[in-house]
Coordinates of N, CA and C in Angstrom, one line a residue:
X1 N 311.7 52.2 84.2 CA 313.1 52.1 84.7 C 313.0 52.8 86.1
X2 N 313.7 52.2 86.8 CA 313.3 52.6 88.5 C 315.0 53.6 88.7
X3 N 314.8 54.2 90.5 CA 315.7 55.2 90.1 C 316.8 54.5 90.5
X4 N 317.1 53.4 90.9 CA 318.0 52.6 91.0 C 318.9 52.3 89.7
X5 N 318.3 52.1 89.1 CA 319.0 51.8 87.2 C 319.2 53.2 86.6
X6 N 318.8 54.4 87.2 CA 318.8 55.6 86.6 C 320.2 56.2 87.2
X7 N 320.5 55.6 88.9 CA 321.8 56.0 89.6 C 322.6 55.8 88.4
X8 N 322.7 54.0 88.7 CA 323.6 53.6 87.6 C 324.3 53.4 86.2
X9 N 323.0 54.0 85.9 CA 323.1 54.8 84.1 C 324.3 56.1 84.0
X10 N 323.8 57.0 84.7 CA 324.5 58.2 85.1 C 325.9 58.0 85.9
X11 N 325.7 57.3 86.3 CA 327.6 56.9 87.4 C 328.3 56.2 85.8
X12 N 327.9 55.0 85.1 CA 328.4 54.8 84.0 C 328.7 55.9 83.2
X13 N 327.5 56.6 82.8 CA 328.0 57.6 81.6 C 329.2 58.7 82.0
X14 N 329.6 58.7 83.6 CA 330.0 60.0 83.9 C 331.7 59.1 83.8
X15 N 331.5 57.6 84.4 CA 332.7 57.3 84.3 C 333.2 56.8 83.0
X16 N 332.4 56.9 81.8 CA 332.9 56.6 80.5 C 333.3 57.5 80.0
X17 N 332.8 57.7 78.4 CA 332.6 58.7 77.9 C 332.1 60.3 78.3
X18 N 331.3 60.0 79.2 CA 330.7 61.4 79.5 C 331.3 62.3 80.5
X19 N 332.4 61.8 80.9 CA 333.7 62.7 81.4 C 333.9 63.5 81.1
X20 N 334.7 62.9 79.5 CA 335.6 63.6 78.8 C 334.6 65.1 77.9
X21 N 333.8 64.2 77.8 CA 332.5 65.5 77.4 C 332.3 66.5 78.4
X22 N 332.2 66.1 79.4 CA 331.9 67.2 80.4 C 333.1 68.2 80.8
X23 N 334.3 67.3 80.8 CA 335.8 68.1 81.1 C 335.6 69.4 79.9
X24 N 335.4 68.8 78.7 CA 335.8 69.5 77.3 C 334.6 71.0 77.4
X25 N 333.5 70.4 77.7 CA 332.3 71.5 78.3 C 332.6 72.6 79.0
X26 N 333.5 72.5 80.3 CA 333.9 73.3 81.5 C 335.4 74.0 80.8
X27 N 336.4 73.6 79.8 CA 337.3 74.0 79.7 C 337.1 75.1 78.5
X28 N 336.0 74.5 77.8 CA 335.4 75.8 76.7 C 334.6 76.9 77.5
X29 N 333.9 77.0 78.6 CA 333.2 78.2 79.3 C 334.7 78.4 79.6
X30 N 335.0 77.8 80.6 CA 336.4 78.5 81.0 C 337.4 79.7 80.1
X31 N 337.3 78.9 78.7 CA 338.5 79.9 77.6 C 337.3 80.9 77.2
X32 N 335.9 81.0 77.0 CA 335.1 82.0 76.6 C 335.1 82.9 77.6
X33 N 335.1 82.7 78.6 CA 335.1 83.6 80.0 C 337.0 84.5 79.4
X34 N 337.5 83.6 80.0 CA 338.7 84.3 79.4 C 338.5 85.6 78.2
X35 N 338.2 84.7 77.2 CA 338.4 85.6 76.1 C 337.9 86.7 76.1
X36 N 336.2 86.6 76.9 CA 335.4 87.9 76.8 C 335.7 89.0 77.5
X37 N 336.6 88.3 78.5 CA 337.5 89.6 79.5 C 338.5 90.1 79.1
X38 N 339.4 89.8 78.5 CA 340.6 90.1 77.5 C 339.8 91.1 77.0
X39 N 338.7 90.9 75.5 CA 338.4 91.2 74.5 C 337.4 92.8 75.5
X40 N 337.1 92.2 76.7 CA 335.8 93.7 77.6 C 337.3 94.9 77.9
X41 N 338.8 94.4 78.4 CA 339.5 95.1 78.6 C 340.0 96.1 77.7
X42 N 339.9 95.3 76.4 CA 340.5 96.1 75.3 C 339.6 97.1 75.0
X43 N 338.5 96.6 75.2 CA 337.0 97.8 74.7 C 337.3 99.1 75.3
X44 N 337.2 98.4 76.7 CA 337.6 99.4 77.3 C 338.5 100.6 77.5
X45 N 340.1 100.3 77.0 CA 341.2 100.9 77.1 C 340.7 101.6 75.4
X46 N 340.2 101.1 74.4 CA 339.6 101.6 73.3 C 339.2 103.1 73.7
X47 N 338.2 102.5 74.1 CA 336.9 103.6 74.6 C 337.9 104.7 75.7
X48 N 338.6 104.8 76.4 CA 339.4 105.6 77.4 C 339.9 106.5 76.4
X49 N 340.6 105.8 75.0 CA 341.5 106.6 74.3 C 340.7 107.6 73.5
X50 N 339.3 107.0 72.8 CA 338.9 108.2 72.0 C 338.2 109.1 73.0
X51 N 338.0 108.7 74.4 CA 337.5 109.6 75.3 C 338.5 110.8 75.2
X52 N 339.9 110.4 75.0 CA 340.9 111.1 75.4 C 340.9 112.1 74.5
X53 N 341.1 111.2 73.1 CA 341.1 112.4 72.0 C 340.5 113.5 71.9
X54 N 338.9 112.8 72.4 CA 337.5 114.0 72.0 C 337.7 115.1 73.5
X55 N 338.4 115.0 74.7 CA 338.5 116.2 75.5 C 340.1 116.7 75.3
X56 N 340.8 116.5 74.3 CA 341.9 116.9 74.4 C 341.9 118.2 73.9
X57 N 342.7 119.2 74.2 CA 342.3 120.5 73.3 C 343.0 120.6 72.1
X58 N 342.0 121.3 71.3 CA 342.3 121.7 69.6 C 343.6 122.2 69.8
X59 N 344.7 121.9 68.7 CA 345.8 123.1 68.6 C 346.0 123.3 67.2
X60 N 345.3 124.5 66.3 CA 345.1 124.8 65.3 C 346.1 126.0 65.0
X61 N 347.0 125.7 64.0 CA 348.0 126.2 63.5 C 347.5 127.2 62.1
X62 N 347.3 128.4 62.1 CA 347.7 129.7 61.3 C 348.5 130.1 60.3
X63 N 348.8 129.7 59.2 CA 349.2 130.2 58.1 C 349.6 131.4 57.8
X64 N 350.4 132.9 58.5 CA 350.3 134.2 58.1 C 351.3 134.1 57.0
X65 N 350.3 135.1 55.8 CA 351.3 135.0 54.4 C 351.6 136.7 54.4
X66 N 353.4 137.2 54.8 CA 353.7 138.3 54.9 C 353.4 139.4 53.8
X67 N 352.7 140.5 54.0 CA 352.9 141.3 52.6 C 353.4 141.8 52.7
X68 N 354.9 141.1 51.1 CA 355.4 141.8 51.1 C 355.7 142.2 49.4
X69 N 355.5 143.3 48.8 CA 355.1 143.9 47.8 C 356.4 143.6 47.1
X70 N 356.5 142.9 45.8 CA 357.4 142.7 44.8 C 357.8 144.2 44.8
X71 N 359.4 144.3 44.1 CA 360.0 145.7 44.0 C 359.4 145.4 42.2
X72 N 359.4 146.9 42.3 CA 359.0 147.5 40.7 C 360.2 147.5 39.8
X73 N 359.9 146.6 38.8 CA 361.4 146.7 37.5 C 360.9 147.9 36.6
X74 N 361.8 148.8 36.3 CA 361.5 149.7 35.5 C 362.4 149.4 34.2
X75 N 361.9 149.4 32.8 CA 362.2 149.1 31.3 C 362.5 150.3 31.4
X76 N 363.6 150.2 30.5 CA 363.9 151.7 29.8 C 363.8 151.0 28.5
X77 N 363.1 151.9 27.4 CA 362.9 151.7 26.5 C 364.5 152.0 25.4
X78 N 364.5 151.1 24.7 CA 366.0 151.0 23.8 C 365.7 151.6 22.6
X79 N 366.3 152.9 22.1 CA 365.9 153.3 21.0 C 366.7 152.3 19.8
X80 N 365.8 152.3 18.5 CA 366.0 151.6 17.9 C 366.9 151.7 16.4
X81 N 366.8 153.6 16.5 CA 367.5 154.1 15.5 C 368.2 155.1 15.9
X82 N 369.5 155.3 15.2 CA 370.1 156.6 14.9 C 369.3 157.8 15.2
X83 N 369.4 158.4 16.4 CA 369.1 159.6 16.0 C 369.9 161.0 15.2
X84 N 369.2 161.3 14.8 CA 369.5 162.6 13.6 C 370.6 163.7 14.2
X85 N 371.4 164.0 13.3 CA 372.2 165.2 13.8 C 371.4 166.2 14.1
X86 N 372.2 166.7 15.2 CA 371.3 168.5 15.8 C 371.2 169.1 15.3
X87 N 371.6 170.1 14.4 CA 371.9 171.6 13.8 C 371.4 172.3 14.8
X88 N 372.5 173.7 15.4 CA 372.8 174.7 16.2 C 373.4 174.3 17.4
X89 N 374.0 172.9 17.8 CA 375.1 173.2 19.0 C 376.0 173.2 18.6
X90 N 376.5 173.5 19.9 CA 377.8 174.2 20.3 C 378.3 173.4 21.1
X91 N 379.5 172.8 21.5 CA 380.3 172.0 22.8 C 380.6 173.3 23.2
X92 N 380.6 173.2 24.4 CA 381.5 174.4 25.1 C 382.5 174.0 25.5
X93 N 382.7 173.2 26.2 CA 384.1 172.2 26.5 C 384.3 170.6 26.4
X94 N 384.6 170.3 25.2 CA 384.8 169.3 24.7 C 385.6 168.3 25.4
X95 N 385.4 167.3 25.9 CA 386.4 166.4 26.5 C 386.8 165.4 25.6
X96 N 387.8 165.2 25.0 CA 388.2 164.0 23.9 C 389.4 163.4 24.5
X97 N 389.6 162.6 23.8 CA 390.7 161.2 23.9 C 391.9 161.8 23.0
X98 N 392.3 162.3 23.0 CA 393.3 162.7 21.8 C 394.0 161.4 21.6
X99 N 394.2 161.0 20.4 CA 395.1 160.5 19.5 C 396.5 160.7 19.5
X100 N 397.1 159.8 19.9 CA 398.7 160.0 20.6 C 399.8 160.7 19.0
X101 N 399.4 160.2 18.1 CA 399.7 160.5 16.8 C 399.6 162.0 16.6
X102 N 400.7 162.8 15.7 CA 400.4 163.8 15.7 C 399.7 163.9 13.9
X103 N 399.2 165.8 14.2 CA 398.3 165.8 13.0 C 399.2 165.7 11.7
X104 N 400.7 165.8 11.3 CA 401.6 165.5 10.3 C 401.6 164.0 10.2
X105 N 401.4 162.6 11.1 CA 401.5 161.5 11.0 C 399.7 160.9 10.3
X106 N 399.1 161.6 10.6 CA 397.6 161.0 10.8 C 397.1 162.3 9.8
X107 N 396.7 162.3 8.7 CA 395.6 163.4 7.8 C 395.3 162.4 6.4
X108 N 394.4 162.9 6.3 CA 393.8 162.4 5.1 C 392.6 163.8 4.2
X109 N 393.2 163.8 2.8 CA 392.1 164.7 2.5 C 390.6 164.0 2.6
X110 N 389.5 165.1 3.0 CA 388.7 165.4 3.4 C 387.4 164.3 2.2
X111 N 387.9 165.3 1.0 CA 387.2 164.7 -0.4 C 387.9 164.8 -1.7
X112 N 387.9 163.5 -2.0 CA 388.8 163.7 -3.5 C 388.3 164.7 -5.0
X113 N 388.9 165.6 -5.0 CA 388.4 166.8 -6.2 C 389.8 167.2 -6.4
X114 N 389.5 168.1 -7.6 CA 390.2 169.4 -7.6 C 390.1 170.5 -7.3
X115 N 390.9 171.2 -6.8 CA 390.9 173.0 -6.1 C 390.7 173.9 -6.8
X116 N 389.3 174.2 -6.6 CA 388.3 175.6 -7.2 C 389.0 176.7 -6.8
X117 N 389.0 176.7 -5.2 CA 389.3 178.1 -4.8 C 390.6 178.0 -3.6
X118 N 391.6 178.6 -3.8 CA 393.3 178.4 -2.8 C 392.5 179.2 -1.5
X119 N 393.2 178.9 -0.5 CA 393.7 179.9 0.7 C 394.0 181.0 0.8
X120 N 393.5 182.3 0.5 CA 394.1 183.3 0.4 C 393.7 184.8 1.2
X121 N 394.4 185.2 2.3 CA 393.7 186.5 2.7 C 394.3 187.0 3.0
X122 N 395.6 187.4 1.8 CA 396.4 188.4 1.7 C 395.6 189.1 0.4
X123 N 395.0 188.7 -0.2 CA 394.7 189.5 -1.9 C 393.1 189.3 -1.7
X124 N 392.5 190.0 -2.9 CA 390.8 190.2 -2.5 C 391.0 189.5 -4.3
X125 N 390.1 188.9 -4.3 CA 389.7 187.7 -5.4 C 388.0 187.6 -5.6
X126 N 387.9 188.1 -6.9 CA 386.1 188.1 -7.3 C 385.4 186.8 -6.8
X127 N 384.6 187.3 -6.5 CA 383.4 186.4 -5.6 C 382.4 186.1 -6.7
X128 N 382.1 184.8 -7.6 CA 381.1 184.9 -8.6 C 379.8 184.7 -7.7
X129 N 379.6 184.5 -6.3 CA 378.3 184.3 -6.4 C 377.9 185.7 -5.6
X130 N 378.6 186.7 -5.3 CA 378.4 187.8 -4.2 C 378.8 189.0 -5.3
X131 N 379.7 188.7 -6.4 CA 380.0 189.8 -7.3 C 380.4 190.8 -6.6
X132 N 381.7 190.4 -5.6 CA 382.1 191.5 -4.7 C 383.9 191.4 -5.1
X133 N 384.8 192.0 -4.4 CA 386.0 191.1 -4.4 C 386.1 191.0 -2.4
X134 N 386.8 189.9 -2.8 CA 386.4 189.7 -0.6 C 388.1 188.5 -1.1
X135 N 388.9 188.2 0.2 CA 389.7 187.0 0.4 C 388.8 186.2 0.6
X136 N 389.2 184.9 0.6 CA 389.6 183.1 1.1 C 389.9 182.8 2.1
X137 N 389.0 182.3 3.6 CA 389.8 181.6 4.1 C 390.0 180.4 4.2
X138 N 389.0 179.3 3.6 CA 389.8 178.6 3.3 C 389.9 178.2 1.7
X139 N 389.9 176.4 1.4 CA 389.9 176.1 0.0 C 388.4 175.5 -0.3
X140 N 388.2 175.1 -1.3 CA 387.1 174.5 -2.3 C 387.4 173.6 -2.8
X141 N 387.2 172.6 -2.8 CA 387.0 171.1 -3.3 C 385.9 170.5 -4.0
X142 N 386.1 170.7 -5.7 CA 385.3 170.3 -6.1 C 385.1 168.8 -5.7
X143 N 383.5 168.2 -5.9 CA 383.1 166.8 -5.9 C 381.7 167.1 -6.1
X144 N 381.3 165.5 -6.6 CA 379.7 165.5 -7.0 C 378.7 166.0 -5.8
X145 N 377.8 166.7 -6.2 CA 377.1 166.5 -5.6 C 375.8 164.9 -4.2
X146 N 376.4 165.0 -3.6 CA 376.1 163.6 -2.3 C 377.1 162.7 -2.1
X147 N 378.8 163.6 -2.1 CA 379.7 163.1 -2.4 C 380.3 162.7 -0.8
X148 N 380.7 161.2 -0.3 CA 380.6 161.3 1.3 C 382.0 162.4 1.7
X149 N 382.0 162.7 2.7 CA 382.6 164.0 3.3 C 383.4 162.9 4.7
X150 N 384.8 163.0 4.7 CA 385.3 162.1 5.7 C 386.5 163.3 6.4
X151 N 386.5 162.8 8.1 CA 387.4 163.6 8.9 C 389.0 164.1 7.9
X152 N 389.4 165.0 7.9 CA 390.2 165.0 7.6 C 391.3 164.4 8.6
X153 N 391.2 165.1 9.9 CA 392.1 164.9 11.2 C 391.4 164.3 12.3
X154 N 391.7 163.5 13.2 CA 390.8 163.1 14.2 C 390.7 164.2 15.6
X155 N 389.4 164.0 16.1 CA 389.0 165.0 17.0 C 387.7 165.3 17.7
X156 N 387.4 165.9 18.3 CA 385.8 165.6 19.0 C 385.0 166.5 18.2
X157 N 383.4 166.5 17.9 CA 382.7 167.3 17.0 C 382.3 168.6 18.0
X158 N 383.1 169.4 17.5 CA 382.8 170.8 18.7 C 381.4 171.8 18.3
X159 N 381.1 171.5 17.3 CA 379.6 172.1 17.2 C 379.2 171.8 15.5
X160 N 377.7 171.9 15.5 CA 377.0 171.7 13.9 C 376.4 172.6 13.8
X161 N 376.5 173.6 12.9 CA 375.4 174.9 13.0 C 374.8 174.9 11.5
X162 N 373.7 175.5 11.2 CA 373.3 176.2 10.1 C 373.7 177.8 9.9
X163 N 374.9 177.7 9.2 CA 375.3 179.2 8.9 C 374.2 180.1 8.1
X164 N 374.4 180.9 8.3 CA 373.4 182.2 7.4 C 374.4 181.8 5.9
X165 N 375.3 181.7 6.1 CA 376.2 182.1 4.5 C 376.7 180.7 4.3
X166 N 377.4 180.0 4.9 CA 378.1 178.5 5.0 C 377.5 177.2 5.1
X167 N 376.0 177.5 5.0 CA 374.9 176.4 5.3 C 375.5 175.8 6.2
X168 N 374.9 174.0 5.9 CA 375.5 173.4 7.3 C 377.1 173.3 7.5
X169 N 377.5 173.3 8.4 CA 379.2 173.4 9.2 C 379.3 173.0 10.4
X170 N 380.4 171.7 9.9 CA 381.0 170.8 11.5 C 382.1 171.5 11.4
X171 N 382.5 171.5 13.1 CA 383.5 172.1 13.4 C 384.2 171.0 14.4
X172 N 385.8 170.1 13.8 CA 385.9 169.2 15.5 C 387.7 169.6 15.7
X173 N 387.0 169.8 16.7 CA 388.7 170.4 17.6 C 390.1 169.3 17.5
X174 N 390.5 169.5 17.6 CA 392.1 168.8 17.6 C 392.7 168.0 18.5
X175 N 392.7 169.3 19.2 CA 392.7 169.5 20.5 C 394.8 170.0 20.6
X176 N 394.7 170.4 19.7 CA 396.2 170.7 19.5 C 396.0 172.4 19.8
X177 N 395.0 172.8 19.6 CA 394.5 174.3 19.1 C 394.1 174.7 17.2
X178 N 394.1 173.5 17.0 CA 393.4 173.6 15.8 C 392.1 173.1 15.9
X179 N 391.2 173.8 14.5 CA 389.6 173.3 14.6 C 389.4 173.3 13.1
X180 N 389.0 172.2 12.6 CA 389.0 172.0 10.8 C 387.3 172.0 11.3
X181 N 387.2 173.0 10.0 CA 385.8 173.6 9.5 C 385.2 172.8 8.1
X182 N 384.1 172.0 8.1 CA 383.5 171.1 6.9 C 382.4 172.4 6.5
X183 N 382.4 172.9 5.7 CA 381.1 173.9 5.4 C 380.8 173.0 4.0
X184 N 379.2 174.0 3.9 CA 378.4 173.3 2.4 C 377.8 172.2 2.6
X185 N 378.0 171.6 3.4 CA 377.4 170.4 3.5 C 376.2 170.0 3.2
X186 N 375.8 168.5 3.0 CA 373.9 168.6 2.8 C 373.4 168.8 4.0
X187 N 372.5 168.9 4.5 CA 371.0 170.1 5.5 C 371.4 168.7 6.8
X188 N 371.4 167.9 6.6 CA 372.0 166.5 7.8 C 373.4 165.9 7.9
X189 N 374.3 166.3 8.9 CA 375.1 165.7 8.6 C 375.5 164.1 9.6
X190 N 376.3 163.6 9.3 CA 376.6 162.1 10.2 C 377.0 162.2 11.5
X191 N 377.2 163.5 12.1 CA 378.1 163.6 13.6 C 377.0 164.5 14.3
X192 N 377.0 164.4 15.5 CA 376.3 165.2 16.8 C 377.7 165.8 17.7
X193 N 377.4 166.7 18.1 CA 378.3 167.5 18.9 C 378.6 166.8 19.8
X194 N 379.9 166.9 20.2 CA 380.8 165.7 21.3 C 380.9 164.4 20.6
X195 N 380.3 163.8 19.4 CA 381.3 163.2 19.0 C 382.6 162.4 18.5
X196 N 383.4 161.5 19.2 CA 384.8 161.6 18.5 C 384.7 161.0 17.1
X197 N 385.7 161.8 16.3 CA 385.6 161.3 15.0 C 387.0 160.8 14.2
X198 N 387.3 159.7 13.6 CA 388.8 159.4 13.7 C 389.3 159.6 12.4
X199 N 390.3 159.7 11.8 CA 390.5 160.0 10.0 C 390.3 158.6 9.4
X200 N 389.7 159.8 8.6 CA 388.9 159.1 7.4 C 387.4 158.7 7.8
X201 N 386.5 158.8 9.3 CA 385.6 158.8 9.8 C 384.4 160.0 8.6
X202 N 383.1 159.1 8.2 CA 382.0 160.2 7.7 C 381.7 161.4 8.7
X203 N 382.1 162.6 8.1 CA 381.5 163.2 8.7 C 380.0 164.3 7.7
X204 N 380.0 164.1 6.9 CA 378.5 164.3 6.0 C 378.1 163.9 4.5
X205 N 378.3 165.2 3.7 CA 378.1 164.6 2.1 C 378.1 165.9 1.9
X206 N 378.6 166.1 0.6 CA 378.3 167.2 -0.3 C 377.0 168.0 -0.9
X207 N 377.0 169.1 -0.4 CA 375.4 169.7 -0.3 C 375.6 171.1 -1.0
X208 N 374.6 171.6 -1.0 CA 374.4 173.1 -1.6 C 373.7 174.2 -0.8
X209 N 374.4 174.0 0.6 CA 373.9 174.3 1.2 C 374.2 176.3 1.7
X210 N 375.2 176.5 1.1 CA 376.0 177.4 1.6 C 375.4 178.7 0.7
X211 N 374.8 179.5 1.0 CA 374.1 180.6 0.1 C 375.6 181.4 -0.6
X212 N 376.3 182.0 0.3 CA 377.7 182.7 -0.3 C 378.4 181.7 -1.7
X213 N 378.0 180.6 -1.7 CA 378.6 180.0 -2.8 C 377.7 179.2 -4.1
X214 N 376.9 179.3 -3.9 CA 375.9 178.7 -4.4 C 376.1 178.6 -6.1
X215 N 376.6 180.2 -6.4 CA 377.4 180.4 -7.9 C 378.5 179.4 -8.2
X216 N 378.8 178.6 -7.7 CA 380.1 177.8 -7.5 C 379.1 176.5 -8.2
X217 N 380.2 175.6 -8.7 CA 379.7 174.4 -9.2 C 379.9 173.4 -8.0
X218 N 379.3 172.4 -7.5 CA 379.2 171.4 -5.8 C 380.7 171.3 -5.2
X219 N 380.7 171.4 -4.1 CA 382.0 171.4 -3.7 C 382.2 171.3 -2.3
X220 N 383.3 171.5 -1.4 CA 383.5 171.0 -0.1 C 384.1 172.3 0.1
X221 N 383.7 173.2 1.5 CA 384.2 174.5 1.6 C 385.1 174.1 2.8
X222 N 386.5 173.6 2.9 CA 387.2 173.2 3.9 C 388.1 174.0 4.8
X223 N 388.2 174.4 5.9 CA 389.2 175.5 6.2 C 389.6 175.3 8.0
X224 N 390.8 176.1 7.9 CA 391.5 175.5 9.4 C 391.8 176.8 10.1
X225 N 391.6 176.3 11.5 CA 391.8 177.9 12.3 C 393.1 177.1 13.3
X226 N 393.9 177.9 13.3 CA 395.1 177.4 14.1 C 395.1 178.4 15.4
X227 N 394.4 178.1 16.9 CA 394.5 179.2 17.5 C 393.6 180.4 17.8
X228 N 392.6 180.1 16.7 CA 391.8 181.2 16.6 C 392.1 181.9 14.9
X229 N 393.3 181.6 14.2 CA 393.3 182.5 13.1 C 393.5 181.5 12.3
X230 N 393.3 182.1 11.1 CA 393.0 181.1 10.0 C 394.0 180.6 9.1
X231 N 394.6 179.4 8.7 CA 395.9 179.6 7.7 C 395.1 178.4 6.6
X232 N 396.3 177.8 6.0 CA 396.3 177.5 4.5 C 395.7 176.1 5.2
X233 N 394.9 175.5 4.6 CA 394.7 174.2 5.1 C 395.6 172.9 4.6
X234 N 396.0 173.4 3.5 CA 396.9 172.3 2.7 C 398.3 172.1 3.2
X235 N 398.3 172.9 4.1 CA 399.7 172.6 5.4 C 399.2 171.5 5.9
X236 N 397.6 170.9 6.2 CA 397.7 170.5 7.4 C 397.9 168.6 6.3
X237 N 397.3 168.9 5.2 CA 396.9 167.5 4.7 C 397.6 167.4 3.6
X238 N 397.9 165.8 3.1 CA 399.0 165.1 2.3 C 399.4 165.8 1.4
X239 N 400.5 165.9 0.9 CA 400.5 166.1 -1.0 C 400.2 165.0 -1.5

């Protein structure tokens, strides 16, 4: 083939088909060129940003946890029982609620018996357990032995003592100026000093406790000081 027929090969193919080929050729470099620039820009603005991150400075935030010390609860421990009557106080000044009622509206005998021994200290009357003659001041009330013992009058417990002669003895004020005396009692009685106690309220049990009477058969040695002196106690309580 001479280069005459080779012109004309190539002028045909360019004006045929091989145009459109060649167009399609130049318009694909064209969009690759494109694309790879787009795609080099992005890299780049990429690359700028984690540059940015990695010289940005740290700002590391601290956690301070304040000490501050819980307050201390303190338990008081709750007792669980009754504690025991005292034997040997004394109230010295008693503060009570008095009872608006007076002691003629409000009494109750003490302990149901019959009367061993009256009120008496105008006359001197044989003593079987002292074998003396001596007065009374107050009465005796027989009852069984652990027989319960209740207020006669209501009032605060002004003292529990262990007598030398009267064994145990509550004494509770009135507050009128009267003080009703429980002697004999058993060795424990149900009241602590400053207690209020209301009628008909326990205040012990029938004991044998009182050495001056011991000759006596069990009983309740009950007696009343009006003032300081001593009178009949059966003024103060029911017929």
């Amino acid at each position: 083939m001479n280069s005459k027929s080779s012109g004309h090969g190539l002028e045909g193919f360019l004006m045929g088909k091989g145009f459109y080929i060649v167009l399609f050729l130049c318009a694909a470099v064209i969009g690759l060129s494109a694309w790879m620039m787009t795609a080099g820009d992005e890299t780049m603005e990429e690359l700028k940003m984690d540059d940015m991150m990695l010289n940005a400075p740290r700002v590391e935030t601290v956690l301070v946890t304040p000490d501050v010390q819980a307050p201390k609860i303190e338990v008081m421990a709750i007792p669980t029982e009754e504690p025991e009557a005292v034997i040997g106080e004394i109230a010295e000044e008693p503060v009570p609620v008095w009872n608006e009622q007076s002691l003629e509206e409000v009494t109750n005998w003490p302990v149901e018996g019959e009367l061993e021994r009256l009120h008496d200290v105008d006359h001197l009357h044989y003593d079987v357990t002292l074998r003396d003659w001596r007065t009374h001041e107050g009465i005796d009330i027989l009852a069984p032995l652990g027989e319960t013992v209740r207020a006669a009058m209501a009032g605060v417990v002004r003292s529990v003592e262990d007598d030398g002669l009267y064994g145990t003895v509550v004494s509770v004020d009135h507050g009128d100026g009267s003080i009703a005396v429980y002697a004999n009692l058993a060795a424990i009685p149900a009241v602590n000093v400053g207690d209020w106690v209301g009628v008909g309220d326990v205040i012990g049990a029938i004991g044998t406790t009182a050495l001056c009477e011991v000759g006596q058969p069990a009983h309740l040695h009950f007696a009343v000081y009006q003032d300081g002196c001593c009178v009949d106690p059966l003024n103060y309580l029911p017929d």
